[in-house]
Coordinates of N, CA, C and O in Angstrom, one line a residue:
M28 N -46.3 130.9 124.1 CA -45.9 129.7 123.5 C -45.1 128.8 124.5 O -45.3 127.6 124.5
M29 N -44.2 129.4 125.3 CA -43.4 128.7 126.2 C -44.3 128.1 127.3 O -44.1 127.0 127.8
D30 N -45.4 128.8 127.6 CA -46.4 128.2 128.6 C -46.9 126.9 128.2 O -47.0 125.9 129.0
L31 N -47.2 126.7 126.9 CA -47.7 125.4 126.4 C -46.6 124.4 126.5 O -46.9 123.2 126.8
I32 N -45.4 124.7 126.2 CA -44.3 123.7 126.3 C -44.1 123.2 127.8 O -44.0 122.0 128.0
F33 N -44.2 124.2 128.7 CA -44.0 123.8 130.1 C -45.2 123.0 130.6 O -45.1 122.0 131.4
M34 N -46.4 123.4 130.2 CA -47.6 122.6 130.6 C -47.6 121.2 130.0 O -47.9 120.3 130.7
R35 N -47.1 121.1 128.8 CA -47.0 119.8 128.2 C -46.0 118.9 128.9 O -46.2 117.7 129.0
E36 N -45.0 119.5 129.5 CA -44.1 118.7 130.3 C -44.7 118.2 131.6 O -44.5 117.1 132.0
A37 N -45.5 119.1 132.2 CA -46.2 118.7 133.4 C -47.2 117.5 133.1 O -47.3 116.6 133.8
I38 N -47.9 117.7 132.0 CA -48.8 116.6 131.5 C -48.1 115.4 131.2 O -48.5 114.3 131.5
R39 N -46.9 115.5 130.5 CA -46.1 114.3 130.2 C -45.8 113.5 131.4 O -45.9 112.3 131.5
L40 N -45.3 114.3 132.5 CA -45.0 113.6 133.7 C -46.2 112.9 134.3 O -46.1 111.8 134.9
S41 N -47.4 113.5 134.2 CA -48.6 112.9 134.8 C -49.0 111.7 134.1 O -49.4 110.7 134.7
I42 N -48.8 111.7 132.8 CA -49.2 110.5 131.9 C -48.2 109.4 132.2 O -48.6 108.2 132.4
E43 N -46.9 109.7 132.3 CA -45.9 108.7 132.6 C -46.2 108.1 134.0 O -46.1 106.8 134.1
N44 N -46.5 108.9 135.0 CA -46.8 108.3 136.3 C -48.1 107.5 136.3 O -48.2 106.4 136.9
A45 N -49.1 107.9 135.5 CA -50.4 107.2 135.4 C -50.1 105.8 134.7 O -50.7 104.8 135.1
N46 N -49.2 105.8 133.7 CA -48.9 104.5 133.0 C -48.3 103.5 134.0 O -48.3 102.3 133.7
K47 N -47.7 104.0 135.1 CA -47.0 103.2 136.1 C -48.0 102.8 137.2 O -47.7 102.1 138.1
G48 N -49.3 103.2 137.0 CA -50.3 102.9 138.0 C -50.2 103.8 139.2 O -50.8 103.5 140.2
R49 N -49.5 104.9 139.1 CA -49.4 105.9 140.2 C -50.3 107.1 140.0 O -50.9 107.2 138.9
G50 N -50.3 108.0 140.9 CA -51.1 109.2 140.8 C -50.9 110.0 139.5 O -49.8 110.3 139.2
P51 N -52.0 110.3 138.8 CA -51.8 110.9 137.5 C -51.6 112.4 137.6 O -52.4 113.2 136.9
F52 N -50.6 112.8 138.3 CA -50.4 114.3 138.5 C -48.9 114.6 138.3 O -48.0 113.8 138.8
G53 N -48.6 115.7 137.6 CA -47.3 116.2 137.4 C -47.2 117.7 137.5 O -48.2 118.4 137.3
A54 N -46.0 118.2 137.9 CA -45.9 119.6 138.0 C -44.4 120.0 137.7 O -43.5 119.2 137.9
V55 N -44.2 121.2 137.1 CA -42.9 121.7 136.9 C -42.8 123.1 137.4 O -43.8 123.9 137.3
I56 N -41.7 123.5 137.8 CA -41.4 124.9 138.2 C -40.4 125.5 137.3 O -39.4 124.9 137.0
V57 N -40.7 126.7 136.8 CA -39.9 127.4 135.8 C -39.3 128.7 136.4 O -40.1 129.4 137.0
K58 N -38.1 128.9 136.2 CA -37.4 130.2 136.5 C -36.6 130.6 135.3 O -35.8 129.9 134.8
D59 N -36.8 131.9 135.0 CA -36.0 132.4 133.8 C -36.1 131.6 132.6 O -35.1 131.4 131.9
G60 N -37.3 131.1 132.3 CA -37.6 130.3 131.1 C -37.0 128.9 131.1 O -37.0 128.3 130.0
K61 N -36.6 128.4 132.2 CA -36.1 127.0 132.3 C -36.7 126.3 133.4 O -36.9 126.8 134.5
I62 N -36.9 125.0 133.2 CA -37.5 124.1 134.3 C -36.4 123.9 135.3 O -35.3 123.4 134.9
I63 N -36.7 124.2 136.5 CA -35.7 124.0 137.6 C -36.1 122.9 138.5 O -35.2 122.4 139.3
A64 N -37.3 122.5 138.5 CA -37.8 121.4 139.4 C -39.0 120.8 138.8 O -39.8 121.4 138.0
Q65 N -39.2 119.6 139.2 CA -40.4 118.8 138.7 C -40.9 117.9 139.8 O -40.1 117.6 140.7
G66 N -42.1 117.5 139.7 CA -42.7 116.6 140.7 C -43.8 115.8 140.1 O -44.4 116.2 139.2
I67 N -43.9 114.6 140.6 CA -45.0 113.7 140.3 C -45.6 113.2 141.6 O -45.0 113.3 142.7
N68 N -46.9 112.8 141.5 CA -47.5 112.3 142.7 C -46.9 111.1 143.2 O -46.7 110.1 142.4
R69 N -46.4 111.1 144.5 CA -45.7 109.9 145.0 C -46.3 109.5 146.4 O -45.6 109.0 147.3
V70 N -47.5 109.9 146.6 CA -48.2 109.6 147.9 C -48.0 108.2 148.3 O -47.6 107.9 149.5
I71 N -48.4 107.2 147.5 CA -48.4 105.8 147.8 C -46.9 105.3 148.0 O -46.6 104.7 149.0
Q72 N -46.1 105.7 147.0 CA -44.7 105.2 147.1 C -43.9 105.7 148.3 O -43.1 104.9 148.8
L73 N -44.2 106.9 148.7 CA -43.5 107.4 149.9 C -44.3 107.2 151.2 O -43.8 107.5 152.3
G74 N -45.5 106.8 151.1 CA -46.3 106.6 152.3 C -46.5 108.0 153.0 O -46.5 108.1 154.2
D75 N -46.7 109.0 152.2 CA -46.8 110.4 152.6 C -48.0 111.1 151.9 O -47.9 111.4 150.7
P76 N -49.0 111.4 152.7 CA -50.2 112.1 152.0 C -49.8 113.5 151.5 O -50.6 114.1 150.8
T77 N -48.7 114.0 151.9 CA -48.3 115.4 151.4 C -47.4 115.3 150.1 O -47.0 116.3 149.6
A78 N -47.1 114.1 149.6 CA -46.2 113.9 148.5 C -46.9 114.1 147.2 O -46.9 113.3 146.3
H79 N -47.6 115.3 147.1 CA -48.2 115.6 145.8 C -47.2 116.2 144.8 O -46.1 116.7 145.3
A80 N -47.5 116.2 143.6 CA -46.6 116.7 142.5 C -46.1 118.1 142.8 O -44.9 118.4 142.8
E81 N -47.0 119.0 143.2 CA -46.7 120.4 143.4 C -45.8 120.6 144.6 O -44.8 121.3 144.6
I82 N -46.1 119.9 145.7 CA -45.3 120.0 146.9 C -43.9 119.5 146.6 O -42.9 120.1 147.1
L83 N -43.7 118.3 146.0 CA -42.4 117.8 145.7 C -41.6 118.7 144.8 O -40.4 118.9 144.9
A84 N -42.3 119.3 143.8 CA -41.6 120.3 142.9 C -41.2 121.5 143.7 O -40.0 122.0 143.5
I85 N -42.0 122.0 144.6 CA -41.6 123.2 145.4 C -40.4 122.8 146.3 O -39.5 123.6 146.4
R86 N -40.4 121.7 146.9 CA -39.3 121.3 147.8 C -38.0 121.2 147.0 O -37.0 121.7 147.4
E87 N -38.1 120.7 145.8 CA -36.9 120.6 144.9 C -36.4 122.0 144.5 O -35.2 122.2 144.6
A88 N -37.3 122.8 144.1 CA -37.0 124.2 143.7 C -36.3 124.9 144.8 O -35.3 125.6 144.6
C89 N -36.9 124.9 146.0 CA -36.3 125.6 147.2 C -34.9 125.1 147.5 O -34.0 125.8 147.8
K90 N -34.8 123.8 147.4 CA -33.5 123.2 147.7 C -32.4 123.6 146.7 O -31.3 124.0 147.0
K91 N -32.8 123.6 145.4 CA -31.9 124.0 144.4 C -31.5 125.5 144.5 O -30.4 125.9 144.3
L92 N -32.5 126.3 144.8 CA -32.2 127.8 144.9 C -31.7 128.2 146.3 O -31.2 129.3 146.4
G93 N -31.8 127.3 147.3 CA -31.3 127.6 148.6 C -32.1 128.7 149.3 O -31.6 129.4 150.1
R94 N -33.4 128.7 149.0 CA -34.3 129.7 149.7 C -35.7 129.2 149.7 O -36.0 128.3 149.0
I95 N -36.5 129.8 150.6 CA -37.9 129.4 150.7 C -38.9 130.2 149.8 O -40.0 129.8 149.8
D96 N -38.4 131.2 149.2 CA -39.4 132.0 148.4 C -39.1 131.7 146.9 O -37.9 131.6 146.5
L97 N -40.1 131.5 146.2 CA -40.0 131.2 144.7 C -40.7 132.4 144.0 O -41.4 132.1 143.0
V98 N -40.5 133.6 144.4 CA -41.2 134.7 143.9 C -40.9 135.0 142.4 O -41.8 135.5 141.7
D99 N -39.8 134.5 141.9 CA -39.5 134.7 140.5 C -39.7 133.4 139.7 O -39.1 133.2 138.6
C100 N -40.6 132.6 140.2 CA -40.9 131.3 139.5 C -42.3 131.2 139.2 O -43.2 131.9 139.7
V101 N -42.6 130.3 138.3 CA -44.0 129.9 137.8 C -44.1 128.4 137.9 O -43.2 127.7 137.7
I102 N -45.3 128.0 138.3 CA -45.6 126.6 138.4 C -46.6 126.2 137.4 O -47.6 126.9 137.2
Y103 N -46.4 125.0 136.8 CA -47.3 124.4 135.8 C -47.8 123.1 136.4 O -46.9 122.2 136.7
S104 N -49.0 122.9 136.5 CA -49.6 121.6 137.1 C -50.6 121.0 136.2 O -51.4 121.7 135.6
S105 N -50.5 119.7 136.1 CA -51.4 119.0 135.2 C -52.8 119.0 135.7 O -53.8 118.8 134.9
C106 N -53.0 119.4 136.9 CA -54.4 119.5 137.5 C -54.4 120.6 138.5 O -53.4 121.0 139.1
E107 N -55.6 121.2 138.7 CA -55.8 122.3 139.6 C -55.3 121.8 141.0 O -55.7 120.8 141.5
P108 N -54.4 122.6 141.6 CA -53.9 122.1 142.9 C -55.0 122.0 144.0 O -55.9 122.8 144.1
C109 N -54.8 121.0 144.9 CA -55.7 120.8 146.0 C -55.4 122.0 147.0 O -54.5 122.7 146.9
P110 N -56.2 122.1 148.1 CA -56.0 123.2 149.0 C -54.6 123.1 149.7 O -54.0 124.2 149.9
M111 N -54.1 122.0 150.0 CA -52.8 121.9 150.5 C -51.7 122.4 149.6 O -50.8 123.2 150.0
C112 N -51.8 122.0 148.3 CA -50.8 122.5 147.4 C -51.0 123.9 147.1 O -50.0 124.7 146.9
M113 N -52.2 124.4 147.0 CA -52.4 125.8 146.8 C -51.8 126.6 147.9 O -51.2 127.7 147.7
G114 N -52.0 126.1 149.1 CA -51.4 126.8 150.3 C -49.8 126.9 150.2 O -49.2 127.9 150.4
A115 N -49.2 125.8 149.7 CA -47.8 125.7 149.6 C -47.3 126.7 148.4 O -46.3 127.4 148.6
I116 N -48.1 126.8 147.4 CA -47.8 127.7 146.3 C -47.8 129.1 146.8 O -47.0 129.9 146.5
L117 N -48.8 129.4 147.6 CA -49.0 130.8 148.1 C -47.8 131.1 149.1 O -47.3 132.2 149.1
W118 N -47.5 130.1 150.0 CA -46.4 130.3 151.0 C -45.1 130.5 150.3 O -44.2 131.3 150.7
A119 N -44.9 129.8 149.1 CA -43.6 129.9 148.4 C -43.6 131.2 147.6 O -42.6 131.5 147.0
R120 N -44.7 131.9 147.6 CA -44.8 133.2 146.8 C -44.5 133.1 145.3 O -44.0 134.0 144.7
I121 N -44.9 131.9 144.8 CA -44.8 131.7 143.3 C -45.6 132.7 142.6 O -46.7 133.0 143.0
Q122 N -45.1 133.3 141.5 CA -45.7 134.5 140.9 C -46.9 134.1 140.0 O -47.8 134.9 139.8
A123 N -46.9 132.8 139.5 CA -48.1 132.5 138.6 C -48.2 131.0 138.7 O -47.3 130.2 138.9
L124 N -49.5 130.5 138.5 CA -49.9 129.1 138.4 C -50.6 128.9 137.1 O -51.6 129.7 136.8
F125 N -50.3 127.9 136.4 CA -51.0 127.4 135.2 C -51.4 126.0 135.5 O -50.6 125.2 136.0
Y126 N -52.7 125.6 135.2 CA -53.1 124.2 135.4 C -54.0 123.8 134.3 O -54.5 124.6 133.6
A127 N -54.1 122.5 134.1 CA -54.8 121.9 133.0 C -56.2 121.4 133.4 O -57.2 122.1 133.3
C128 N -56.3 120.2 134.0 CA -57.5 119.7 134.5 C -58.0 120.5 135.7 O -57.2 121.0 136.5
S129 N -59.3 120.5 135.9 CA -59.9 121.2 137.1 C -60.1 120.2 138.2 O -60.1 119.0 138.0
R130 N -60.4 120.7 139.4 CA -60.7 119.9 140.5 C -62.0 119.1 140.2 O -62.1 117.9 140.7
N131 N -62.9 119.6 139.4 CA -64.1 118.9 139.1 C -63.8 117.7 138.1 O -64.4 116.7 138.1
D132 N -62.8 118.0 137.2 CA -62.4 116.9 136.3 C -61.8 115.8 137.2 O -62.2 114.6 136.9
A133 N -61.0 116.1 138.1 CA -60.4 115.1 139.0 C -61.4 114.3 139.8 O -61.3 113.1 140.0
R134 N -62.5 115.0 140.2 CA -63.6 114.4 141.0 C -64.2 113.3 140.2 O -64.6 112.3 140.7
E135 N -64.4 113.5 138.9 CA -65.0 112.5 138.0 C -64.2 111.2 138.0 O -64.7 110.2 137.6
Y136 N -62.9 111.3 138.3 CA -62.1 110.1 138.3 C -61.7 109.6 139.7 O -60.8 108.8 139.9
G137 N -62.5 110.1 140.7 CA -62.4 109.6 142.0 C -61.5 110.3 143.0 O -61.4 109.9 144.2
F138 N -61.0 111.5 142.6 CA -60.2 112.3 143.5 C -61.0 113.3 144.2 O -61.9 113.9 143.6
K139 N -60.8 113.5 145.5 CA -61.7 114.3 146.3 C -61.3 115.7 146.6 O -61.8 116.3 147.5
D140 N -60.4 116.2 145.8 CA -59.9 117.6 146.0 C -61.0 118.6 146.1 O -61.0 119.5 147.0
A141 N -62.0 118.5 145.2 CA -63.1 119.5 145.2 C -63.9 119.4 146.6 O -64.3 120.4 147.1
D142 N -64.0 118.2 147.1 CA -64.6 118.1 148.4 C -63.9 118.8 149.5 O -64.5 119.4 150.4
F143 N -62.6 118.8 149.4 CA -61.7 119.5 150.4 C -62.0 121.0 150.3 O -62.0 121.7 151.4
Y144 N -62.0 121.5 149.1 CA -62.3 123.0 149.0 C -63.6 123.3 149.6 O -63.8 124.3 150.4
E145 N -64.7 122.5 149.4 CA -66.0 122.7 149.9 C -66.0 122.6 151.5 O -66.6 123.5 152.1
E146 N -65.2 121.7 152.0 CA -65.2 121.5 153.4 C -64.5 122.7 154.1 O -65.0 123.1 155.2
M147 N -63.5 123.3 153.5 CA -62.8 124.4 154.1 C -63.7 125.6 154.2 O -63.4 126.5 155.1
Y148 N -64.7 125.8 153.4 CA -65.5 127.0 153.4 C -66.7 126.8 154.4 O -67.5 127.8 154.6
K149 N -66.9 125.6 154.9 CA -68.0 125.4 155.9 C -67.6 126.0 157.2 O -66.4 126.0 157.6
P150 N -68.6 126.5 158.0 CA -68.3 126.8 159.4 C -67.7 125.6 160.1 O -68.0 124.5 159.9
E151 N -66.7 125.9 161.1 CA -66.1 124.8 161.8 C -67.1 123.8 162.4 O -66.9 122.6 162.4
S152 N -68.2 124.3 162.9 CA -69.2 123.4 163.5 C -69.9 122.5 162.5 O -70.4 121.5 162.9
E153 N -69.7 122.7 161.2 CA -70.4 121.9 160.2 C -69.4 121.0 159.5 O -69.8 120.2 158.6
R154 N -68.1 121.1 159.8 CA -67.1 120.3 159.1 C -67.1 118.8 159.6 O -67.5 118.6 160.7
K155 N -66.6 117.9 158.7 CA -66.5 116.5 159.1 C -65.4 116.3 160.1 O -65.5 115.5 161.0
L156 N -64.4 117.1 160.0 CA -63.3 117.0 161.0 C -63.7 117.7 162.3 O -64.2 118.8 162.3
N157 N -63.6 116.9 163.4 CA -63.9 117.5 164.7 C -62.8 118.5 165.1 O -61.7 118.1 165.3
I158 N -63.2 119.7 165.2 CA -62.3 120.8 165.5 C -62.6 121.4 166.8 O -63.7 121.9 167.0
K159 N -61.6 121.5 167.7 CA -61.8 122.1 169.0 C -60.6 123.0 169.3 O -59.5 122.6 169.2
R160 N -60.9 124.2 169.7 CA -59.8 125.2 170.1 C -59.6 125.1 171.6 O -60.5 125.2 172.4
I161 N -58.3 124.8 172.0 CA -58.0 124.7 173.4 C -56.7 125.4 173.7 O -55.8 125.5 172.8
L162 N -56.4 125.8 174.9 CA -55.2 126.4 175.4 C -54.7 127.6 174.6 O -53.5 127.8 174.4
E163 N -55.6 128.4 174.1 CA -55.2 129.5 173.3 C -54.3 130.5 174.0 O -53.3 130.9 173.5
K164 N -54.6 130.8 175.3 CA -53.8 131.8 176.0 C -52.4 131.3 176.2 O -51.4 132.0 176.1
E165 N -52.2 130.0 176.5 CA -50.9 129.4 176.6 C -50.1 129.4 175.3 O -48.9 129.7 175.3
A166 N -50.8 129.1 174.2 CA -50.1 129.1 172.9 C -49.8 130.5 172.4 O -48.8 130.7 171.7
L167 N -50.5 131.5 172.8 CA -50.2 132.9 172.4 C -48.9 133.3 172.9 O -48.3 134.2 172.4
E168 N -48.4 132.7 174.0 CA -47.1 133.1 174.5 C -46.0 132.9 173.5 O -45.1 133.8 173.4
A169 N -46.0 131.9 172.7 CA -45.0 131.7 171.6 C -45.1 132.8 170.6 O -44.0 133.3 170.2
L170 N -46.3 133.2 170.3 CA -46.4 134.3 169.3 C -45.9 135.6 169.9 O -45.2 136.4 169.2
R171 N -46.1 135.9 171.2 CA -45.6 137.1 171.8 C -44.1 137.1 171.9 O -43.4 138.1 171.6
I172 N -43.5 135.9 172.2 CA -42.1 135.8 172.3 C -41.5 136.0 170.9 O -40.5 136.7 170.8
W173 N -42.1 135.4 169.9 CA -41.6 135.6 168.5 C -41.6 137.1 168.1 O -40.7 137.6 167.6
E174 N -42.7 137.7 168.4 CA -42.9 139.1 168.0 C -41.8 140.0 168.6 O -41.3 140.9 168.0
E175 N -41.4 139.7 169.9 CA -40.5 140.5 170.6 C -39.0 140.2 170.3 O -38.1 140.9 170.7
N176 N -38.8 139.1 169.6 CA -37.4 138.6 169.4 C -36.8 139.4 168.2 O -37.3 139.3 167.1
P177 N -35.8 140.2 168.5 CA -35.1 141.0 167.4 C -34.4 140.1 166.4 O -34.1 140.6 165.2
D178 N -34.2 138.8 166.7 CA -33.5 137.9 165.8 C -34.4 137.0 165.0 O -34.0 136.1 164.3
K179 N -35.7 137.3 165.0 CA -36.7 136.5 164.4 C -36.5 136.5 162.8 O -36.0 137.5 162.3
E180 N -36.8 135.4 162.2 CA -36.7 135.3 160.8 C -38.1 135.4 160.2 O -38.9 134.5 160.5
I181 N -38.3 136.4 159.4 CA -39.6 136.6 158.8 C -39.8 135.8 157.6 O -38.8 135.7 156.8
Y182 N -40.9 135.2 157.4 CA -41.1 134.4 156.2 C -42.5 134.6 155.7 O -43.3 135.2 156.3

C-alpha cells in the first residue's frame, strides 16, 4: 500500500513538472517509510544533461544522510530510469526501484532512453559514438597507486 503512495508522489511531481512545460519525470527516495528526497527533471533549467529526476533525488538524499550509499533506501520513479540514472541507482546501492512508465512508453513521446539502452549493448565498433582506447598503460598507474594506498576510500 505504501508503495502506491510513494509512486503516486513521484507521478504527481512528474505531472506538475509537465504542466510547467518541463521534463515529465519525477522521483522520490524513501527511507524508513518516509520520503527523504525528491527530484524532477531539470535538464533544460539547469543546462545540465545529467539533471534527471533520479539523479537529483539521489544527490539530495546523499546530502541529507551525509553518505554516498543509500543501501537502506528505495527509489520510486515515474518512468523507467535511463542507463545513466540506473547506473547512479546501482552506485548508490539503493535496495529497490519501482517505476511506472517504461522506456518504450517514453520513446512514444519522443524520449530516446530506449535507444541508449540498445546502443550500450552493441559492440564498440558498431556504436554511434566514436570510441577509441588510448594510453591504457599510463592510466593503469593510477589504479596501481590506488590499490597500494592503505588510506584509500573504498566505495
